[in-house]
Each structure stands twice: as C-alpha cells, then as structure tokens.
Short mmCIF file of C-alpha atoms in Angstrom, two decimals:
data_model
loop_
_atom_site.label_atom_id
_atom_site.label_comp_id
_atom_site.label_asym_id
_atom_site.label_seq_id
_atom_site.Cartn_x
_atom_site.Cartn_y
_atom_site.Cartn_z
CA UNK P 1 95.72 73.94 134.36
CA UNK P 2 94.62 70.29 133.24
CA UNK P 3 96.47 68.40 130.76
CA UNK P 4 93.54 68.56 128.11
CA UNK P 5 93.83 72.30 128.40
CA UNK P 6 97.40 72.30 127.79
CA UNK P 7 97.09 70.30 124.81
CA UNK P 8 94.32 72.59 123.18
CA UNK P 9 96.53 75.51 124.01
CA UNK P 10 99.62 73.60 122.39
CA UNK P 11 97.28 72.76 119.32
CA UNK P 12 96.21 76.54 118.71
CA UNK P 13 99.86 77.55 119.12
CA UNK P 14 100.98 75.05 116.45
CA UNK P 15 98.02 76.22 114.26
CA UNK P 16 98.98 79.92 114.39
CA UNK P 17 102.60 78.70 113.43
CA UNK P 18 101.23 76.62 110.54
CA UNK P 19 99.34 79.59 109.26
CA UNK P 20 101.95 82.01 109.56
CA UNK P 21 104.39 79.55 107.68
CA UNK P 22 101.73 78.89 104.80
CA UNK P 23 101.41 82.66 104.58
CA UNK P 24 105.07 82.94 104.15
CA UNK P 25 105.03 80.44 101.63
CA UNK P 26 102.32 81.98 99.63
CA UNK P 27 104.06 85.42 99.73
CA UNK P 28 107.38 83.70 98.21
CA UNK P 29 105.57 82.14 95.41
CA UNK P 30 103.28 85.14 94.35
CA UNK P 31 105.43 86.64 91.71
CA UNK P 32 103.14 89.73 91.08
CA UNK P 33 103.38 90.85 94.57
CA UNK P 34 107.25 90.19 94.77
CA UNK P 35 107.74 92.37 91.52
CA UNK P 36 105.83 95.23 93.02
CA UNK P 37 107.80 95.27 96.01
CA UNK P 38 111.17 95.11 94.25
CA UNK P 39 113.35 98.17 94.69
CA UNK P 40 114.09 99.51 91.11
CA UNK P 41 116.35 102.38 91.97
CA UNK P 42 119.47 100.40 91.08
CA UNK P 43 117.74 99.47 87.63
CA UNK P 44 116.57 103.29 86.88
CA UNK P 45 120.27 104.21 88.11
CA UNK P 46 121.98 102.00 85.66
CA UNK P 47 119.62 102.95 82.89
CA UNK P 48 120.34 106.60 83.60
CA UNK P 49 124.18 105.90 83.43
CA UNK P 50 123.69 103.82 80.22
CA UNK P 51 121.81 106.66 78.64
CA UNK P 52 124.19 109.31 79.83
CA UNK P 53 127.29 107.47 78.27
CA UNK P 54 125.52 107.00 74.95
CA UNK P 55 124.65 110.83 75.03
CA UNK P 56 128.53 111.62 75.73
CA UNK P 57 129.73 109.23 72.99
CA UNK P 58 127.27 110.91 70.54
CA UNK P 59 128.64 114.28 71.58
CA UNK P 60 132.10 113.43 71.39
CA UNK P 61 131.56 111.88 68.24
CA UNK P 62 129.95 114.95 66.67
CA UNK P 63 132.88 117.20 67.93
CA UNK P 64 135.68 115.06 66.60
CA UNK P 65 133.90 114.94 63.15
CA UNK P 66 133.45 118.96 63.13
CA UNK P 67 137.07 119.63 64.32
CA UNK P 68 138.66 117.03 61.44
CA UNK P 69 138.93 114.09 63.64
CA UNK P 70 141.29 115.39 65.96
CA UNK P 71 144.14 116.38 63.53
#
C-alpha cells in the first residue's frame, strides 16, 4: 500500500472516531433523551414507601384516638 493510501485510510479512521465522539457529546447534552432513558424504579419505590408510611401513621393515629390514646 502506498503512503497516500495509508494516509487516506488513517484520515477515514480519524473521521469515524470524531463522528463517534461528537455523537457521544450530543447524547450527553440531550437532556430530553437522557430523561427518557433514566431508570425511575428507585424513585417509584421511594414514593411507594413514603405513601405506605403516611397511611400507617394515619391508621395508628386513628386507632390511638379511638382507644383513648393508649391509656
């Protein structure tokens, strides 16, 4: 392979690397796409736990009032 051909191949590889890098940078700055990919399971689990604690507190409070406050 001649030197000009080698240089063309190297330039083509560098272009591909640059395109890949640019694609990665664009993906990092696309907040809407990042939010869509975000795993929301931990947030849902934490919300469910908070709701369960509130319900438990309401039930215990109502029971305590009904029985005279634990006297």
